[in-house]
């Protein structure tokens, strides 16, 4: 029995009913609230919103251009040319541009983390990241600099479409879903915005395609 079936069975037992609640059907029946229309160019909208949230945004025609973009970004800011990345991003020739990336979960002393993203949300300029053995969440959360690579075809209009895509492509939810809307920030002290309070100081998003 799966965890989901186990939970539903316990709910049914507690209710004293033999009818198992169908959560998926309940979600489908749920009516969505109004969704504001967006312009047709989702990539342009996503980039503009991400910049408004203090992310840096760059575009690459192909994935092969990404290492050079990252090297230039790190070099211009005098940032370390080493860090950690998701395993899927390891084969893209980082060494050829002088970048050394290790494929593992991030530690507290890692300063640069390179990830992909499940989707980008154009309405808000937000990245949606799923945790997993091949996509450790620490790579986007611990380093001072988070660099995210996302294919243009994975930019959706809104949060509703992001969850729809997750259900269609993955079926079940991962252990954690993280949303990244620019660098970490807080205004808890005297309403003064401070970047990097709980995570990265800077975020670079590279849109491929």
Coordinates of C-alpha atoms in Angstrom, one line a residue:
X1 CA 0.0 0.0 0.0
X2 CA 1.4 3.4 -1.0
X3 CA 1.7 6.3 1.5
X4 CA -1.3 8.0 -0.3
X5 CA -3.4 4.9 0.0
X6 CA -2.4 4.4 3.6
X7 CA -3.5 8.0 4.4
X8 CA -6.8 7.6 2.6
X9 CA -7.5 4.3 4.3
X10 CA -6.9 5.9 7.7
X11 CA -9.2 8.8 6.9
X12 CA -11.9 6.4 5.8
X13 CA -11.5 4.4 9.0
X14 CA -11.7 7.6 11.1
X15 CA -14.9 8.6 9.3
X16 CA -16.4 5.2 9.8
X17 CA -17.1 5.0 6.1
X18 CA -16.0 2.4 3.5
X19 CA -15.9 5.1 0.9
X20 CA -12.3 6.2 0.1
X21 CA -12.0 9.9 -0.7
X22 CA -10.7 10.6 -4.1
X23 CA -8.5 13.6 -3.7
X24 CA -7.6 13.9 -7.3
X25 CA -11.2 14.1 -8.3
X26 CA -11.8 16.7 -5.5
X27 CA -8.9 18.8 -7.0
X28 CA -10.5 18.6 -10.5
X29 CA -13.8 19.7 -9.2
X30 CA -12.3 22.7 -7.4
X31 CA -13.0 25.9 -9.3
X32 CA -10.1 28.2 -9.9
X33 CA -10.3 31.9 -9.1
X34 CA -9.9 34.5 -11.8
X35 CA -6.5 34.5 -13.6
X36 CA -5.3 37.8 -15.1
X37 CA -4.4 37.6 -18.8
X38 CA -0.8 37.9 -19.8
X39 CA 0.9 39.1 -22.9
X40 CA 1.7 36.4 -25.5
X41 CA 5.5 36.6 -25.0
X42 CA 5.9 34.6 -21.8
X43 CA 9.7 34.6 -22.0
X44 CA 9.9 38.4 -22.2
X45 CA 7.4 38.7 -19.3
X46 CA 9.3 36.1 -17.2
X47 CA 12.6 38.0 -17.8
X48 CA 11.1 41.4 -17.0
X49 CA 9.5 40.2 -13.8
X50 CA 12.6 38.3 -12.7
X51 CA 14.7 41.5 -13.2
X52 CA 12.2 43.5 -11.1
X53 CA 12.8 41.0 -8.3
X54 CA 16.6 41.8 -8.5
X55 CA 17.5 38.6 -10.4
X56 CA 20.0 38.9 -13.2
X57 CA 18.8 37.4 -16.5
X58 CA 20.7 36.2 -19.5
X59 CA 19.8 34.3 -22.7
X60 CA 21.6 31.6 -24.5
X61 CA 20.8 30.2 -27.9
X62 CA 21.9 26.7 -26.9
X63 CA 23.2 25.0 -23.7
X64 CA 26.7 25.1 -25.1
X65 CA 26.8 28.8 -24.6
X66 CA 25.9 28.6 -20.9
X67 CA 29.4 27.9 -19.4
X68 CA 30.9 31.0 -21.1
X69 CA 28.0 33.1 -19.8
X70 CA 28.5 31.8 -16.3
X71 CA 32.2 32.4 -16.5
X72 CA 31.8 36.0 -17.6
X73 CA 29.2 36.6 -14.9
X74 CA 31.4 35.2 -12.1
X75 CA 34.5 37.0 -13.5
X76 CA 32.8 40.4 -13.7
X77 CA 31.8 40.1 -10.1
X78 CA 35.1 38.6 -8.9
X79 CA 33.3 35.5 -7.6
X80 CA 34.8 32.1 -7.2
X81 CA 35.1 30.0 -10.3
X82 CA 34.1 26.8 -8.4
X83 CA 31.0 25.5 -6.8
X84 CA 28.4 22.7 -7.0
X85 CA 25.8 21.8 -9.6
X86 CA 23.0 19.3 -10.3
X87 CA 24.3 16.1 -12.0
X88 CA 22.4 16.8 -15.1
X89 CA 24.4 20.0 -15.7
X90 CA 27.8 18.4 -15.2
X91 CA 28.6 17.5 -18.9
X92 CA 28.4 21.0 -20.3
X93 CA 32.1 21.8 -20.5
X94 CA 32.6 23.9 -17.4
X95 CA 36.3 23.1 -17.3
X96 CA 36.8 24.5 -20.7
X97 CA 36.0 28.0 -19.4
X98 CA 37.8 27.6 -16.1
X99 CA 34.9 26.7 -13.9
X100 CA 35.1 23.7 -11.5
X101 CA 31.8 22.3 -10.4
X102 CA 31.2 19.3 -8.2
X103 CA 28.0 17.3 -8.5
X104 CA 26.8 17.0 -4.9
X105 CA 24.5 18.6 -2.3
X106 CA 25.9 22.0 -1.2
X107 CA 27.7 22.6 2.0
X108 CA 27.9 25.8 4.0
X109 CA 31.2 26.8 2.5
X110 CA 30.1 26.5 -1.1
X111 CA 29.7 30.0 -2.7
X112 CA 28.2 29.1 -6.1
X113 CA 25.4 26.7 -6.9
X114 CA 24.2 25.9 -10.4
X115 CA 20.8 24.3 -10.9
X116 CA 18.1 23.8 -13.5
X117 CA 14.4 24.5 -12.7
X118 CA 11.2 22.5 -13.3
X119 CA 9.5 25.5 -14.8
X120 CA 9.6 29.3 -14.7
X121 CA 6.4 31.2 -14.0
X122 CA 6.0 34.3 -16.2
X123 CA 3.4 36.0 -14.1
X124 CA 5.8 36.5 -11.2
X125 CA 9.3 35.8 -12.6
X126 CA 9.5 32.9 -10.2
X127 CA 11.4 29.6 -10.6
X128 CA 9.8 26.3 -9.4
X129 CA 12.4 23.7 -8.3
X130 CA 11.7 20.2 -7.2
X131 CA 13.8 18.4 -4.7
X132 CA 15.2 14.9 -5.3
X133 CA 18.3 12.8 -5.3
X134 CA 19.5 14.4 -8.6
X135 CA 18.2 17.8 -7.8
X136 CA 19.4 18.5 -4.2
X137 CA 17.6 21.6 -2.8
X138 CA 20.7 22.8 -1.0
X139 CA 22.4 23.8 -4.3
X140 CA 19.9 26.6 -4.7
X141 CA 19.5 27.5 -1.0
X142 CA 23.0 27.5 0.6
X143 CA 25.5 29.2 -1.8
X144 CA 25.6 33.0 -1.9
X145 CA 25.2 32.9 -5.7
X146 CA 22.5 30.8 -7.3
X147 CA 22.6 30.3 -11.1
X148 CA 19.6 28.6 -12.6
X149 CA 19.5 27.3 -16.2
X150 CA 16.0 26.9 -17.7
X151 CA 14.9 26.0 -21.2
X152 CA 12.5 28.6 -22.7
X153 CA 10.0 25.9 -23.4
X154 CA 9.6 25.4 -19.7
X155 CA 8.3 28.8 -19.0
X156 CA 4.6 28.8 -18.2
X157 CA 2.1 31.6 -17.7
X158 CA 1.1 31.2 -14.1
X159 CA 1.3 29.2 -10.9
X160 CA -1.8 27.2 -11.9
X161 CA -0.1 26.0 -15.1
X162 CA 3.0 25.1 -13.1
X163 CA 1.1 22.8 -10.8
X164 CA -0.8 21.3 -13.8
X165 CA 2.5 20.5 -15.5
X166 CA 3.9 19.0 -12.3
X167 CA 0.9 16.6 -12.0
X168 CA 1.1 15.6 -15.7
X169 CA 4.9 15.1 -15.8
X170 CA 5.5 13.7 -12.4
X171 CA 2.2 12.3 -11.1
X172 CA 3.2 12.5 -7.5
X173 CA 4.7 15.4 -5.6
X174 CA 8.3 15.4 -4.6
X175 CA 9.4 15.8 -1.0
X176 CA 9.8 19.6 -1.4
X177 CA 8.8 22.2 -4.0
X178 CA 10.8 25.4 -3.7
X179 CA 9.9 28.7 -5.4
X180 CA 12.7 31.2 -6.1
X181 CA 11.6 34.8 -6.6
X182 CA 15.0 36.6 -6.8
X183 CA 17.6 36.7 -4.1
X184 CA 16.7 35.9 -0.5
X185 CA 15.5 39.0 1.3
X186 CA 13.9 40.3 4.5
X187 CA 12.6 43.7 5.7
X188 CA 12.0 42.5 9.3
X189 CA 14.4 45.2 10.7
X190 CA 13.0 48.8 10.3
X191 CA 11.5 47.7 7.0
X192 CA 14.8 48.0 5.3
X193 CA 15.2 45.4 2.6
X194 CA 18.3 43.2 3.1
X195 CA 19.4 40.7 0.5
X196 CA 20.8 37.3 1.3
X197 CA 19.2 37.1 4.7
X198 CA 18.1 33.5 4.4
X199 CA 19.7 32.3 1.2
X200 CA 21.6 33.5 -1.9
X201 CA 22.6 37.2 -2.2
X202 CA 22.3 37.0 -6.0
X203 CA 20.4 35.0 -8.6
X204 CA 21.3 34.6 -12.3
X205 CA 18.7 33.0 -14.5
X206 CA 19.9 31.8 -17.9
X207 CA 17.1 31.1 -20.4
X208 CA 18.2 28.7 -23.1
X209 CA 16.5 28.8 -26.5

